[in-house]
XYZ file of C-alpha atoms in Angstrom:
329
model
C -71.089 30.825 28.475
C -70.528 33.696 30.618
C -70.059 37.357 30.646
C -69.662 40.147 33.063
C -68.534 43.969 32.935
C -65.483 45.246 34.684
C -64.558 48.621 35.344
C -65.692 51.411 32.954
C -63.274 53.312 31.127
C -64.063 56.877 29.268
C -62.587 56.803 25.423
C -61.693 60.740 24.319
C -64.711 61.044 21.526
C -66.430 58.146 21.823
C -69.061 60.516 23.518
C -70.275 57.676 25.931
C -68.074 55.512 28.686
C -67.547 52.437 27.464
C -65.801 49.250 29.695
C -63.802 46.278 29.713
C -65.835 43.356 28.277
C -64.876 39.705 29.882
C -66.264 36.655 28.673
C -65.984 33.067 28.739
C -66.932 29.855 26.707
C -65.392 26.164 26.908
C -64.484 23.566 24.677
C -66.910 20.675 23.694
C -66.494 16.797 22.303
C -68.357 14.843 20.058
C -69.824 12.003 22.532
C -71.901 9.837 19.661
C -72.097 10.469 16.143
C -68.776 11.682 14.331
C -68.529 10.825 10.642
C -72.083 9.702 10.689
C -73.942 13.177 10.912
C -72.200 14.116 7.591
C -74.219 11.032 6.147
C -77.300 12.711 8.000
C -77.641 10.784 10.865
C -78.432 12.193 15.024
C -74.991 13.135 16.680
C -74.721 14.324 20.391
C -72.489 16.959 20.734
C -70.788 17.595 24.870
C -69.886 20.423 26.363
C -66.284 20.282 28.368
C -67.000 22.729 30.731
C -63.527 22.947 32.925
C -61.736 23.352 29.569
C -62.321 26.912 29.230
C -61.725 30.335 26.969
C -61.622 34.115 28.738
C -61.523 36.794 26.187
C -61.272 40.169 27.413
C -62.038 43.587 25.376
C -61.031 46.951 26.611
C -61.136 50.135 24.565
C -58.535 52.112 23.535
C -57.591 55.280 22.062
C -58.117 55.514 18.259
C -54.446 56.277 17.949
C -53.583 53.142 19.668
C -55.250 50.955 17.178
C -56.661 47.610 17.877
C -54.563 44.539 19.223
C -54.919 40.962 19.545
C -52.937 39.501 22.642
C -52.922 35.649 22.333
C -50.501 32.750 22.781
C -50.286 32.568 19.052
C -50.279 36.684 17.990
C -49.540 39.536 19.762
C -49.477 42.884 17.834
C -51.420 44.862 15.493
C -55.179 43.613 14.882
C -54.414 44.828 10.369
C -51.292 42.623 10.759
C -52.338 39.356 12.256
C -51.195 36.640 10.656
C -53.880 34.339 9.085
C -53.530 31.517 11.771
C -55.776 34.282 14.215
C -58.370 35.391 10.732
C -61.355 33.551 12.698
C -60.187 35.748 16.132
C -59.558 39.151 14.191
C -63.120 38.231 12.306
C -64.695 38.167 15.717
C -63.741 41.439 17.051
C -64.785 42.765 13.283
C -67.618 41.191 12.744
C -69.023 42.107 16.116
C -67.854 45.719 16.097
C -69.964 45.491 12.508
C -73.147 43.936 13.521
C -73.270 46.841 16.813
C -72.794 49.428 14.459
C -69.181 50.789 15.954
C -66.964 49.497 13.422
C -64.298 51.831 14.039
C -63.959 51.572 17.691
C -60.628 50.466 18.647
C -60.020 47.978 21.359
C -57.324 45.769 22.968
C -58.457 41.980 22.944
C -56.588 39.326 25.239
C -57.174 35.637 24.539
C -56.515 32.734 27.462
C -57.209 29.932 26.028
C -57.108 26.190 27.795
C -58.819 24.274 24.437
C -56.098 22.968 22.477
C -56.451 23.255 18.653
C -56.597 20.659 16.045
C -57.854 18.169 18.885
C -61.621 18.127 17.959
C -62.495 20.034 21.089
C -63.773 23.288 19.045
C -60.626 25.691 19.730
C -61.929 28.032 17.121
C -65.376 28.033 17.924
C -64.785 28.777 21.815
C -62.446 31.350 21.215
C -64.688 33.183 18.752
C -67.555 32.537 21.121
C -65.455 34.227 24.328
C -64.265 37.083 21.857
C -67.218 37.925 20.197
C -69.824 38.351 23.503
C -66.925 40.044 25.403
C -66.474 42.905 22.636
C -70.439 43.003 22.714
C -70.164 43.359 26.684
C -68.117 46.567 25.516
C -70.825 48.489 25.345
C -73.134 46.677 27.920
C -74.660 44.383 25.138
C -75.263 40.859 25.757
C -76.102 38.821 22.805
C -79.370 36.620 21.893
C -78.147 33.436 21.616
C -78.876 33.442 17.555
C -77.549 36.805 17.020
C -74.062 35.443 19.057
C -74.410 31.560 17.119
C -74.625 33.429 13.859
C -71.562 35.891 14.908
C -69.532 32.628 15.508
C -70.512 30.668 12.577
C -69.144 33.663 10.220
C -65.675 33.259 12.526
C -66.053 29.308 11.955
C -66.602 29.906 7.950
C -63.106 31.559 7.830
C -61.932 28.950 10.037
C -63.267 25.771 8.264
C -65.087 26.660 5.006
C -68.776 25.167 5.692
C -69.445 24.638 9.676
C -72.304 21.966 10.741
C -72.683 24.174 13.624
C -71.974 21.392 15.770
C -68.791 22.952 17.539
C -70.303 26.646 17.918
C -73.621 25.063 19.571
C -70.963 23.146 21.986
C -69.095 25.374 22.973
C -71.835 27.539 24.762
C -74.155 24.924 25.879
C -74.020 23.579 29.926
C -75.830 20.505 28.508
C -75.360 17.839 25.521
C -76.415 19.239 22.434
C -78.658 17.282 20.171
C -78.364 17.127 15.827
C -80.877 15.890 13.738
C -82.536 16.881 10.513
C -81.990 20.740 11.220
C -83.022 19.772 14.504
C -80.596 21.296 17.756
C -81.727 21.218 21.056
C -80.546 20.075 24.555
C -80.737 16.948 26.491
C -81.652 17.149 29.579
C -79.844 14.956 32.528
C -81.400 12.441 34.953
C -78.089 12.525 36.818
C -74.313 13.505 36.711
C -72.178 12.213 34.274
C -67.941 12.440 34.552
C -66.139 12.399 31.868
C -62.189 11.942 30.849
C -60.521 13.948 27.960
C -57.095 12.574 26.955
C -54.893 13.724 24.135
C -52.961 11.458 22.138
C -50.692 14.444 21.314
C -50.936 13.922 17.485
C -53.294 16.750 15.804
C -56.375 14.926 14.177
C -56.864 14.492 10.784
C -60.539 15.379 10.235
C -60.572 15.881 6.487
C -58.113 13.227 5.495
C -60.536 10.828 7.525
C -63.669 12.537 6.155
C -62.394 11.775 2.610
C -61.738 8.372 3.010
C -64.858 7.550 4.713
C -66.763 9.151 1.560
C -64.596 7.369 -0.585
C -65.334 4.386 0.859
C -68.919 4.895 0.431
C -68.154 5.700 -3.159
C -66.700 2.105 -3.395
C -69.221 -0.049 -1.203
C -72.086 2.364 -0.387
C -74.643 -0.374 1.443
C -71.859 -1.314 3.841
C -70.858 2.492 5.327
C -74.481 3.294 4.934
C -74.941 0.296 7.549
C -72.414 1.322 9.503
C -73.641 4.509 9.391
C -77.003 3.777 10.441
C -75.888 1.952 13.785
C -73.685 4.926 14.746
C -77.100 6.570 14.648
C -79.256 3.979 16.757
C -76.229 4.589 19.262
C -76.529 8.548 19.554
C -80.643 7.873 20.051
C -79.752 5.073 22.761
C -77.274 7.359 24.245
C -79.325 9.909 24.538
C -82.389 8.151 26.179
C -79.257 7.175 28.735
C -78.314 10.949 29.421
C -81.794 11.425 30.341
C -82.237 8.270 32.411
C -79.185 9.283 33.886
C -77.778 5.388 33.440
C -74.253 5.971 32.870
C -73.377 2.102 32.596
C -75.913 1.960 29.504
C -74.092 4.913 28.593
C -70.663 3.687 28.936
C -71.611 0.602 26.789
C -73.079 2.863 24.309
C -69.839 4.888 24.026
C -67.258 1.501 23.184
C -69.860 0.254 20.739
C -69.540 3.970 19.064
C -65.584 2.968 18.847
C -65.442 -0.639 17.315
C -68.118 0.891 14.532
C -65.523 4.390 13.831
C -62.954 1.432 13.655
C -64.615 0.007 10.825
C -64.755 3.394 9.191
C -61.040 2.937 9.312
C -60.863 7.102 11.210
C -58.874 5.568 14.721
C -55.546 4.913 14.706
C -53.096 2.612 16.767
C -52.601 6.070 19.465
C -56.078 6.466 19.658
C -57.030 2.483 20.466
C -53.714 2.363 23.097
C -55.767 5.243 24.860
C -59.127 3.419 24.550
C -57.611 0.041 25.926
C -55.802 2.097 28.782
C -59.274 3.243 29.658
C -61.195 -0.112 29.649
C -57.686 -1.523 31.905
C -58.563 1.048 34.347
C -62.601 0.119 34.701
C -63.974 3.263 32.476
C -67.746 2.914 32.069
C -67.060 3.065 28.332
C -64.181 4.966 25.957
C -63.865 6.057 22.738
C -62.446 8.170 20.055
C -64.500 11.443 19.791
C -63.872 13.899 17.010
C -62.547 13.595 13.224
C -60.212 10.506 14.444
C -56.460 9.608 13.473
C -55.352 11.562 16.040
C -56.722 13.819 18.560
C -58.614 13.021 21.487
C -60.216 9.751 23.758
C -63.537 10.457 25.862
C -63.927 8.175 28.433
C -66.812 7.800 31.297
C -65.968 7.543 34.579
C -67.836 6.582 37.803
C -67.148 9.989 39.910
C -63.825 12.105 40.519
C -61.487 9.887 42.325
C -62.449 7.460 39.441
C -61.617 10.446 37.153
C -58.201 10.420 38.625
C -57.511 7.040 38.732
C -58.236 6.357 34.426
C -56.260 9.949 33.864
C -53.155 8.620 34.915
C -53.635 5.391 33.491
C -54.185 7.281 30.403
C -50.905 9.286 31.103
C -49.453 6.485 31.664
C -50.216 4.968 27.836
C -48.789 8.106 26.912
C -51.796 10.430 26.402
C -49.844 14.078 26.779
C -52.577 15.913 28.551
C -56.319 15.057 30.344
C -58.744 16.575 31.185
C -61.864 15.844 33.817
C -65.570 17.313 33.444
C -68.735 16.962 34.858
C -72.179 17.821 34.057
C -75.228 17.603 35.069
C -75.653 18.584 38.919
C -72.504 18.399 41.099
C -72.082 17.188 44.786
């Protein structure tokens, strides 16, 4: 996450100079533990750093009233249409918890995280938007302060957020869930991943039902499966820190054949998975809510990178993406 002031700009009666606030955040996957953590199990969540969010907030006049600039509103902040509620909550919100809740400001969204992909679109964009209006007046929020900012945009987006996707989408590191638990992993080396979209939106709570009605029906066998999915995320993420990214890469296509038998991929998201393995990936699977959405797959380094994201065009994934972290050449 990042933040840094622009030019200051004087606002008739605000009695201070205020200035354009820029920030930026990035989207994030699930690498092990999807559908599990709802059953309380570890999940590792990664951060896709070169997908990214830049939110910018500048003040206006009060006459001019607020606006939202984005590729899905432009216009009036009071008229926004509910698709942009989390966005215009996190220019409100903020504005509220600074104590200037009537100061009036024009707020531009660029956003490169798709939605509805599993990649944390909401949580990104409220994370870019919410530090930038605090850069406004030459605040930078605690990281709490700004997590709980983003988890009131995320409640209007989704109801009851684990907090996986706002943790995410600010980290430079995996993120680590368990029991309450969230901290980072530290890495023992680089690690390159693959992002590919299968171009249908994913179906998170229509796979999130089925999966708990299928533990309504045969609890001891989802618990099992459950509990593997778990030994995985602890196994992958004594491989993050060993920086083994072979043990890793197994680690991640065990993950898929076990959200198989969850029934949550789909015949797009195994095409993507196979295209993967065809092109030597050190592992691939489905990462998010599943039928539809997105395929992480581990690479060996960049040209690698390039090499399994046009095989995955080529199976007809409609975008990738490439990310590293951990320390770069």
């Amino acid at each position: 996450m990042t933040n840094h002031d622009t030019d200051s700009t004087a606002i008739p009666g605000a009695g201070t100079p205020l200035r354009t606030g820029t920030a930026s955040s990035h989207g994030k996957t699930i690498l092990i533990g999807e559908h599990a953590v709802v059953y309380g199990v570890p999940a590792l969540v990664l951060p896709v750093l070169d997908v990214r969010v830049t939110a910018t907030a500048t003040p206006v006049e009060p006459d001019a009233g607020s606006r939202l600039e984005s590729t899905v509103h432009t216009g009036p902040l009071d008229t926004a249409p509910a698709a942009v509620l989390p966005t215009v909550t996190a220019v409100t919100a903020t504005l509220r918890h600074l104590g200037v809740p009537d100061q009036h400001l024009h707020v531009r969204v660029d956003s490169a995280v798709p939605t509805a992909r599993g990649m944390g679109s909401s949580a990104a964009v409220a994370a870019a938007v919410t530090a930038a209006v605090a850069d406004v007046f030459g605040r930078t929020l605690d990281p709490e302060e700004h997590h709980e900012l983003v988890q009131e945009c995320e409640r209007v987006a989704h109801g009851r957020p684990s907090g996986l996707d706002a943790r995410g989408v600010v980290a430079d590191v995996p993120v680590w869930f368990e029991d309450g638990l969230v901290e980072p992993v530290p890495l023992g080396a680089a690690f390159t991943f693959v992002v590919a979209d299968t171009g249908v939106p994913g179906h998170t709570r229509e796979a999130v039902t089925a999966v708990r009605e299928r533990h309504d029906r045969d609890p001891q066998a989802v618990d099992a499966v459950v509990s593997a999915i778990g030994d995985l995320a602890r196994r992958a993420r004594g491989t993050l820190v060993d920086g083994d990214a072979q043990a890793l890469g197994a680690t991640m296509d065990a993950a898929h054949e076990l959200l198989s038998e969850l029934d949550v991929s789909s015949t797009d998201l195994d095409r993507l998975v196979d295209a993967a393995r065809r092109a030597d990936a050190l592992g691939a699977k489905l990462t998010g809510g599943g039928r539809g959405g997105c395929v992480l797959a581990l690479v060996a380094d960049g040209e690698h990178a390039d090499r399994v994201a046009a095989a995955l065009r080529d199976a007809g994934a409609t975008e990738t993406w490439t990310t590293t972290i951990g320390a770069r050449a």
